[in-house]
GROMACS .gro file of C-alpha atoms in nm:
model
  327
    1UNK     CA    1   4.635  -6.105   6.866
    2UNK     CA    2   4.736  -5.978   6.549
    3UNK     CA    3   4.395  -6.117   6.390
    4UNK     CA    4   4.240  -5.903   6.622
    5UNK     CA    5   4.436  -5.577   6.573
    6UNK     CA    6   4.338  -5.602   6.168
    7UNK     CA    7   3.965  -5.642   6.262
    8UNK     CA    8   4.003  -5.328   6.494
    9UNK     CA    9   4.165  -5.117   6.140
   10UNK     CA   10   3.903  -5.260   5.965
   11UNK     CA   11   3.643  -5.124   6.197
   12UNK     CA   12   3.781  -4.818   6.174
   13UNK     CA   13   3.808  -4.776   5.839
   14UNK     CA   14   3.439  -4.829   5.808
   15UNK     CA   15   3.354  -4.575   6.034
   16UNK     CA   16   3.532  -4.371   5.878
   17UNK     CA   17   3.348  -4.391   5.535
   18UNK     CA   18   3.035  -4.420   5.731
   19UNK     CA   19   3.062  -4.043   5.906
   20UNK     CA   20   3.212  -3.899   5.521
   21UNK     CA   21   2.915  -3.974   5.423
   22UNK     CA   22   2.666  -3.868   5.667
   23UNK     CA   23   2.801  -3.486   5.590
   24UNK     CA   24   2.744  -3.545   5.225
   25UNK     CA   25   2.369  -3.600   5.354
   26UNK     CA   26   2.092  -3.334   5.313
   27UNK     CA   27   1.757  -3.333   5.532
   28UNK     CA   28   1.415  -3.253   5.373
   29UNK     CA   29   1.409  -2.915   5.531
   30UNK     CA   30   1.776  -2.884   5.392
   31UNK     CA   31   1.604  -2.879   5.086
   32UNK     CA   32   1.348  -2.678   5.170
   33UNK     CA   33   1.530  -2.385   5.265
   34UNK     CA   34   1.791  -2.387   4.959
   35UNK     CA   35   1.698  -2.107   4.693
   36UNK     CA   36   1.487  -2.245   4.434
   37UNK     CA   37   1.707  -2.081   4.180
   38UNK     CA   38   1.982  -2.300   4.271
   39UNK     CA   39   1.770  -2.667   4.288
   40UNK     CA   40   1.819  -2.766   3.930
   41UNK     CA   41   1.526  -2.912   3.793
   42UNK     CA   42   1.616  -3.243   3.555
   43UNK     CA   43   1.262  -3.139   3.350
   44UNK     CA   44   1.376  -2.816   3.293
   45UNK     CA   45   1.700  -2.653   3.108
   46UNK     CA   46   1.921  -2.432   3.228
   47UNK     CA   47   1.856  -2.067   3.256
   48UNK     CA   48   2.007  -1.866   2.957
   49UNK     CA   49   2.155  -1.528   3.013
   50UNK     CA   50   1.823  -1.244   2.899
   51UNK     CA   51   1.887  -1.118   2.508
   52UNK     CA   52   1.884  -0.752   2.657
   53UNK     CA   53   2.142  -0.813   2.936
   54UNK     CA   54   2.475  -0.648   2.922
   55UNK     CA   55   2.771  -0.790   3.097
   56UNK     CA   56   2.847  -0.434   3.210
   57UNK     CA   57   2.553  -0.501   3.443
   58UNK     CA   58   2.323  -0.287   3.182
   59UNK     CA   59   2.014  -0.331   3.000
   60UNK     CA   60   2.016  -0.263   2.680
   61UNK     CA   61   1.746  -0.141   2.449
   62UNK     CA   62   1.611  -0.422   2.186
   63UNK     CA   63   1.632  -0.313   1.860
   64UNK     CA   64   1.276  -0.366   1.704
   65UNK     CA   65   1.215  -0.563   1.423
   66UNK     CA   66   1.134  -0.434   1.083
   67UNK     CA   67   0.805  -0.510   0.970
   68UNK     CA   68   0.707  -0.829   0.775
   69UNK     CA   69   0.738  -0.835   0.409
   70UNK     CA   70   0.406  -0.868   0.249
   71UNK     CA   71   0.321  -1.236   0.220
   72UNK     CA   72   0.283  -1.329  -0.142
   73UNK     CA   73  -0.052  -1.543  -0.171
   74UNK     CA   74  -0.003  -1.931  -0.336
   75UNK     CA   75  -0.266  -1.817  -0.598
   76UNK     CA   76  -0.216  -1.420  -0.616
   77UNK     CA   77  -0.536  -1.230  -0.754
   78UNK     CA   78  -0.418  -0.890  -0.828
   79UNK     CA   79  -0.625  -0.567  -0.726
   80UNK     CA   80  -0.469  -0.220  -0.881
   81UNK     CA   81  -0.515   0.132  -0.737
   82UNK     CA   82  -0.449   0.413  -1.021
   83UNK     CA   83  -0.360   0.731  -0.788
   84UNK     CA   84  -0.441   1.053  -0.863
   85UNK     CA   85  -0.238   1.295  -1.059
   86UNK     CA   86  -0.445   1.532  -1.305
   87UNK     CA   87  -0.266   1.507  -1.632
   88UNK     CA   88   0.041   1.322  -1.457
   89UNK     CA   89  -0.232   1.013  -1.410
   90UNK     CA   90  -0.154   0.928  -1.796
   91UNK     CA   91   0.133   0.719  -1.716
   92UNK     CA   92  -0.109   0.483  -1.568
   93UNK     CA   93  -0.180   0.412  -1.980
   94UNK     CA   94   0.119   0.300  -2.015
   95UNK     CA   95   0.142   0.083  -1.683
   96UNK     CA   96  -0.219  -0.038  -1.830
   97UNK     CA   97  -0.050  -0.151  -2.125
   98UNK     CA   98   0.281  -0.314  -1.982
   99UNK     CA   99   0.019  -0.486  -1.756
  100UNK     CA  100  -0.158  -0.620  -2.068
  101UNK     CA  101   0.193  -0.719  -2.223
  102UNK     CA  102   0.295  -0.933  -1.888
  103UNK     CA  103  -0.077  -1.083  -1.912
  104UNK     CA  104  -0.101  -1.032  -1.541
  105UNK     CA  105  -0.466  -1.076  -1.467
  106UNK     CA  106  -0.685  -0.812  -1.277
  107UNK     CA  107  -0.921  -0.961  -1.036
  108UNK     CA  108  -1.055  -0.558  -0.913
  109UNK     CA  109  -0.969  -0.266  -0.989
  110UNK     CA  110  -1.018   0.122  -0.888
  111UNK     CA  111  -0.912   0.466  -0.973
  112UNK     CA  112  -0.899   0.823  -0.760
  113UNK     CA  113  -0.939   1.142  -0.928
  114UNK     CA  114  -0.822   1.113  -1.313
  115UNK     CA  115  -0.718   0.723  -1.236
  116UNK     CA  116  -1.106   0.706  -1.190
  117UNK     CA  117  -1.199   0.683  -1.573
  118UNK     CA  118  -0.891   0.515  -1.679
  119UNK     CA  119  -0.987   0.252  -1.412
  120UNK     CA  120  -1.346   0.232  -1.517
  121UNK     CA  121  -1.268   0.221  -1.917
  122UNK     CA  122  -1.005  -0.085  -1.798
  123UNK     CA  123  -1.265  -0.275  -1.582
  124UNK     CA  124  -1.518  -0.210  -1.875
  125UNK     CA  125  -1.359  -0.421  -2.155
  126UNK     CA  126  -1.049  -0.494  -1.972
  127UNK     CA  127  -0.801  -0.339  -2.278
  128UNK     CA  128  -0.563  -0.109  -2.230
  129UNK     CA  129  -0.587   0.021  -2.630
  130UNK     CA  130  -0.966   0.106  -2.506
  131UNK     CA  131  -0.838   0.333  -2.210
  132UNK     CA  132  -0.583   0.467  -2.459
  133UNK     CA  133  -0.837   0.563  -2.703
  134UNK     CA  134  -1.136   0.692  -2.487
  135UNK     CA  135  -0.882   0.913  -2.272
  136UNK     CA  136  -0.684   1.030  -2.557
  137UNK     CA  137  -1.059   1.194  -2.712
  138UNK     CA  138  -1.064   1.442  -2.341
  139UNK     CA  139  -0.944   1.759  -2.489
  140UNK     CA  140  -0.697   2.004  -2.269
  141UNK     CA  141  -0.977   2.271  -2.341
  142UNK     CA  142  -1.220   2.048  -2.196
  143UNK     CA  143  -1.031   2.022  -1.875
  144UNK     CA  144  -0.854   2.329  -1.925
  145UNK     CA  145  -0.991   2.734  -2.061
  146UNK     CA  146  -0.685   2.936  -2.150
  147UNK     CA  147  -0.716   3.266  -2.222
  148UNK     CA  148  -0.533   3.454  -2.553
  149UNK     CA  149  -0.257   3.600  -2.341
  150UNK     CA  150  -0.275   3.266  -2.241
  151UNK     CA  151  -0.444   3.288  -1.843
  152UNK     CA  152  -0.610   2.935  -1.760
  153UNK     CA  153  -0.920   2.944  -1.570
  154UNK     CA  154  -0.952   2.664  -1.296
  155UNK     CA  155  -1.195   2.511  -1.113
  156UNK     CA  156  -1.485   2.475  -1.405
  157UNK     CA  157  -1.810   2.255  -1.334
  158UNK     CA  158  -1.723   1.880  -1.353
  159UNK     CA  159  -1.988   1.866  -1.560
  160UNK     CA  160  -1.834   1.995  -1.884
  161UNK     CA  161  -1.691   1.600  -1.890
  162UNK     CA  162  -2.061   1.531  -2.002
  163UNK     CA  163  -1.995   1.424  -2.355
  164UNK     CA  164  -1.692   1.291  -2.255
  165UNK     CA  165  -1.851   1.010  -2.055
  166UNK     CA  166  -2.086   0.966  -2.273
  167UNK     CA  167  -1.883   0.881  -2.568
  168UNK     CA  168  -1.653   0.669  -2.343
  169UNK     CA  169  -1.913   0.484  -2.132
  170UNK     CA  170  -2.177   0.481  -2.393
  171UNK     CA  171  -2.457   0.349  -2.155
  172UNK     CA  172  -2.253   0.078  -1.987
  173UNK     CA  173  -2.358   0.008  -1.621
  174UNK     CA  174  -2.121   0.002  -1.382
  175UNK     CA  175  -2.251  -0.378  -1.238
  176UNK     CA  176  -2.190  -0.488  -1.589
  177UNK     CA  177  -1.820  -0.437  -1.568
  178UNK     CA  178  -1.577  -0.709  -1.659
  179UNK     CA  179  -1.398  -0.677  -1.366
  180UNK     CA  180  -1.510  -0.515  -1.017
  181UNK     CA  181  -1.462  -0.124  -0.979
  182UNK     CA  182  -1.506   0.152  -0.725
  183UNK     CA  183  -1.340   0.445  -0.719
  184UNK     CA  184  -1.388   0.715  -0.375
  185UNK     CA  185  -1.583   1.014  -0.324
  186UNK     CA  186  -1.535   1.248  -0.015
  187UNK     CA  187  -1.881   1.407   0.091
  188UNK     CA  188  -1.782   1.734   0.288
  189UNK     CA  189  -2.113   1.802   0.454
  190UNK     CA  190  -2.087   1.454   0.608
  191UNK     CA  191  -1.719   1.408   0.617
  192UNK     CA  192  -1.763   1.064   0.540
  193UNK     CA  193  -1.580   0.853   0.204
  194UNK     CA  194  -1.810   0.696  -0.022
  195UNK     CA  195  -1.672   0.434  -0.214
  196UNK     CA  196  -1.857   0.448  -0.619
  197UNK     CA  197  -1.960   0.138  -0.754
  198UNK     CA  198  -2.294   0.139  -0.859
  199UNK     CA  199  -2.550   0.401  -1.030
  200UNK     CA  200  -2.480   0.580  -1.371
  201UNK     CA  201  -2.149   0.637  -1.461
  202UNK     CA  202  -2.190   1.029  -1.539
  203UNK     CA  203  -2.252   1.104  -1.176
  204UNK     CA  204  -1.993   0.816  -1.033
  205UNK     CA  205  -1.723   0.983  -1.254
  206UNK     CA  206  -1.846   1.370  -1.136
  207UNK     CA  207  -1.836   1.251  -0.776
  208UNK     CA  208  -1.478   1.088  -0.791
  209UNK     CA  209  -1.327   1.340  -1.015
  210UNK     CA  210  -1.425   1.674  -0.861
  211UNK     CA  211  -1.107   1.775  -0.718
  212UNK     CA  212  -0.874   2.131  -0.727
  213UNK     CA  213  -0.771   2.275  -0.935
  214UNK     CA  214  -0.951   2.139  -1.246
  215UNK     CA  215  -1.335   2.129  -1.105
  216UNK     CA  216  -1.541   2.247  -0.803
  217UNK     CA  217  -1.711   2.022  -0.574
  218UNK     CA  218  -1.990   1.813  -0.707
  219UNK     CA  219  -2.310   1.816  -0.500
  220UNK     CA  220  -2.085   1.895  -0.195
  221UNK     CA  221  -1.840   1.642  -0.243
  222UNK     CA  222  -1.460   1.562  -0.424
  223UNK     CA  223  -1.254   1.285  -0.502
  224UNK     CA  224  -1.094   1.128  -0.183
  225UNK     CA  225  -0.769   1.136  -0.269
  226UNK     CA  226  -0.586   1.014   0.031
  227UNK     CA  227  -0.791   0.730   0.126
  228UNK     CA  228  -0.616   0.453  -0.062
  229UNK     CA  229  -0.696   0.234   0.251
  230UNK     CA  230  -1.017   0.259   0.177
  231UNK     CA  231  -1.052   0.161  -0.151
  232UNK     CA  232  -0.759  -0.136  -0.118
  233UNK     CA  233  -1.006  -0.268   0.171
  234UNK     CA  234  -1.316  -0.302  -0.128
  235UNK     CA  235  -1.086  -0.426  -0.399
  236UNK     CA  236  -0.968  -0.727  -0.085
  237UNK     CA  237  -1.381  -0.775  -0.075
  238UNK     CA  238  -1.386  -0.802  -0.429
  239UNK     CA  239  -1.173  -1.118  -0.413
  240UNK     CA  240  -0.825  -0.917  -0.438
  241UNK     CA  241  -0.580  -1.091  -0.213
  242UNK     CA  242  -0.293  -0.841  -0.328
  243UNK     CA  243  -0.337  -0.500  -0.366
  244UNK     CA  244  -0.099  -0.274  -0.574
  245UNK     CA  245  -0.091   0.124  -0.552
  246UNK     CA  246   0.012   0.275  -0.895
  247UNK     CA  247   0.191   0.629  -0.781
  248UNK     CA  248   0.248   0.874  -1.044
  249UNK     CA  249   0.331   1.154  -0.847
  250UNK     CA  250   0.692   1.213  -0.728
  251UNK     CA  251   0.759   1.310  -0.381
  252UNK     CA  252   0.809   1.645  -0.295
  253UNK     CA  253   1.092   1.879  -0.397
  254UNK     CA  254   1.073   1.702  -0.771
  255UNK     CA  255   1.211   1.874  -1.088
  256UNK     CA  256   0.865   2.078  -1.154
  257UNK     CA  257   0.604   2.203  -0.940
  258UNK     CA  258   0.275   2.009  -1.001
  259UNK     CA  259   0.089   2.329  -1.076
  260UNK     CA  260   0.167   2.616  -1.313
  261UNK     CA  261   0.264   2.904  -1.035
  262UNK     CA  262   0.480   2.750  -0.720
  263UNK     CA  263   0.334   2.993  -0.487
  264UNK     CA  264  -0.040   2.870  -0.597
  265UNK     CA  265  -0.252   2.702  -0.258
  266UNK     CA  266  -0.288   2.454  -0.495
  267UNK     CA  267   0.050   2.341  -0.562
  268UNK     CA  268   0.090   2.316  -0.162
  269UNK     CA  269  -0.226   2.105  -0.171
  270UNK     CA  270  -0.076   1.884  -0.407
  271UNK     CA  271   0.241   1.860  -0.264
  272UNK     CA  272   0.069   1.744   0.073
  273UNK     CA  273  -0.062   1.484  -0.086
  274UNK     CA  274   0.260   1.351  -0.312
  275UNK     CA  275   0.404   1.349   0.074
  276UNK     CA  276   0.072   1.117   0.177
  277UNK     CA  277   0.165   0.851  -0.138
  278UNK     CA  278   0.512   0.860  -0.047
  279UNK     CA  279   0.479   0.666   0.254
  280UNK     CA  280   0.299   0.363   0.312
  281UNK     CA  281  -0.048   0.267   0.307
  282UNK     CA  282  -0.267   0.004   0.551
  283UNK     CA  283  -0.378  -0.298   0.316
  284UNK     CA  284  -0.153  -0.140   0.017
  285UNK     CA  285   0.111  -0.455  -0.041
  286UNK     CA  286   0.300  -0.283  -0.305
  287UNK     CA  287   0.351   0.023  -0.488
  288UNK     CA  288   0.472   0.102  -0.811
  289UNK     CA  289   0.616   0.444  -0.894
  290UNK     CA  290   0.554   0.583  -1.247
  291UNK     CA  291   0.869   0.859  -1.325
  292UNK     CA  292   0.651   1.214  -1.433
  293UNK     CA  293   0.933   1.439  -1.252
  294UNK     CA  294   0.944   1.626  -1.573
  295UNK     CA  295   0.564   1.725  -1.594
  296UNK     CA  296   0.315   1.913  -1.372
  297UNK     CA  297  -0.063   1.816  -1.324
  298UNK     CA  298  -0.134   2.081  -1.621
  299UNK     CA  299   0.018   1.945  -1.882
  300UNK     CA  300  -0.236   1.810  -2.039
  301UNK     CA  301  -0.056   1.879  -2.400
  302UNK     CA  302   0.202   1.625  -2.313
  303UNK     CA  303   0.003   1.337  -2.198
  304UNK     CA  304   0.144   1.125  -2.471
  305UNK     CA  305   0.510   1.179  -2.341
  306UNK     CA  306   0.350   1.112  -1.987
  307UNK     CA  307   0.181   0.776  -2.077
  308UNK     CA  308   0.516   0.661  -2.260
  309UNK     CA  309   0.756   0.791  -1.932
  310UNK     CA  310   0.467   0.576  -1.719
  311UNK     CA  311   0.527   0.275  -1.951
  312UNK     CA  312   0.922   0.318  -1.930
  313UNK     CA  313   0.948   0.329  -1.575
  314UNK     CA  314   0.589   0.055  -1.524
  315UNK     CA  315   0.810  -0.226  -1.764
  316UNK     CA  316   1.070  -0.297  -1.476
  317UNK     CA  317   0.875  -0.284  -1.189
  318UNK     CA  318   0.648  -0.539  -1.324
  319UNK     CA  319   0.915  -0.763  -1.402
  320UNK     CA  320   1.018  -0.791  -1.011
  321UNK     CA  321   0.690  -0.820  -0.890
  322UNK     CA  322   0.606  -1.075  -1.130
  323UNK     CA  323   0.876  -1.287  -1.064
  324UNK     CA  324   0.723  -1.247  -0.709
  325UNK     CA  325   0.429  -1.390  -0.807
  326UNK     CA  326   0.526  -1.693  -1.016
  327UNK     CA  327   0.345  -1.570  -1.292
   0.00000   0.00000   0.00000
């Protein structure tokens, strides 16, 4: 009898456990109709709270990330832009000849406006003591007619540069450069850019130095001033695979105006285009500024203080950018 009773409690028991159980149990379509969100998958992680969610029940606005830093190549072959700057373009001497010092090699090169011979004379021979010599023979008076009571006349015929060229070119062809040049040429007719690397070097330099307020248009076109783009694109075809724009004019609202009279169409024009260096360019990976505050785009009688303010300000900007390089 008692035997019997314990067998009955055991019996029980089981059941029990057995019916626990069964409500722990879930059907196929028990499955089916739970949320997916809530049927962890064990191949999948957990979901993580969205970077733009706000506990206040928000969104907020994603701060957008700055843009890359230029990637410095393994092997860097360095193409240089010399901007434009009429008499303020002398300081690109002296960034010539810190270059030479830091025996950073040039693999292209171009110039816009005055940068254009100073680029040329450098891709020439490669030696900055030749661009220093050849630009240093350009008289003011060539570029420049003042008057007694001391009026300048503007806008002469690029032409006058003739003998200029001539004695710094000699008959050197431009595919028998040292290193690869081009400098750009804006044809107004066509309103098309023209980047200047072949022909005779009399009409390359007419057609990328005709610019206000020194000379008129040559055969209906100017120097292209603001399309550094351009230019960097050629010097990248060249074999450049890092491109650096040399910037000698300040940006707007510096200590001098950049022509003689303030008020002049000219000085606006030129202060429109100090804006356009100022920011950045599209296949430009650097830019080096040259300190010419002090000087205008006239003053061709101080173009030795320019070229050593250029070489002042060139000496530590090199240094980073070196260091940059590994060279």
């Amino acid at each position: 009898m008692n035997s019997s009773s314990s067998l009955k409690k055991i019996s029980w028991v089981f059941c029990l456990i057995f019916l626990v159980g069964c409500q722990g149990l879930r059907t196929r379509d028990d499955v089916r109709k739970t949320p997916p969100s809530r049927v962890p998958s064990p191949s999948q992680p957990a979901p993580s709270v969205p970077s733009d969610y706000d506990d206040s029940g928000d969104v907020t606005e994603e701060v957008p990330a700055p843009p890359p830093a230029p990637v410095i190549p393994s092997l860097p072959k360095i193409g240089v832009i010399l901007g434009a700057g009429g008499a303020k373009a002398y300081a690109h001497i002296g960034f010539l000849h810190e270059l030479a010092r830091s025996k950073v090699p040039v693999a292209a090169i171009g110039g816009v406006e005055f940068g254009a011979p100073m680029a040329a004379l450098y891709a020439n021979r490669e030696q900055a003591n030749d661009v220093e010599w050849q630009m240093f023979k350009l008289k003011e008076e060539d570029v420049l007619k003042k008057s007694i009571l001391g009026a300048v006349s503007k806008n002469s015929e690029v032409t006058v540069l003739k003998d200029f060229i001539g004695s710094a070119f000699a008959r050197e062809k431009l595919d028998k450069f040292q290193v690869p040049f081009a400098c750009p040429s804006y044809n107004l007719k066509r309103n098309q850019v023209y980047l200047m690397n072949k022909g005779s070097l009399s009409q390359v330099m007419y057609l990328c130095m005709a610019y206000p307020p020194f000379f008129k248009p040559y055969q209906g076109s100017v120097s292209a001033v603001r399309d550094i783009t351009a230019l960097a694109n050629y010097l990248r075809q060249q074999g450049a695979n890092y491109i650096v724009f040399v910037n000698v004019l300040q940006p707007p609202g510096g200590d001098k105006a950049y022509t003689l009279d303030v008020a002049t169409t000219d000085n606006v024009l030129w202060s429109e285009i100090a804006g356009a260096y100022s920011k950045p360019f599209a296949g430009v990976d650097a830019v080096i500024s040259l300190e010419t505050s002090k000087y205008g785009i006239m003053d061709f009688s101080k173009r030795r203080e320019i070229m050593n303010s250029g070489a002042e300000s060139a000496s530590k900007q090199l240094k980073a950018l070196i260091r940059k390089w590994g060279l």
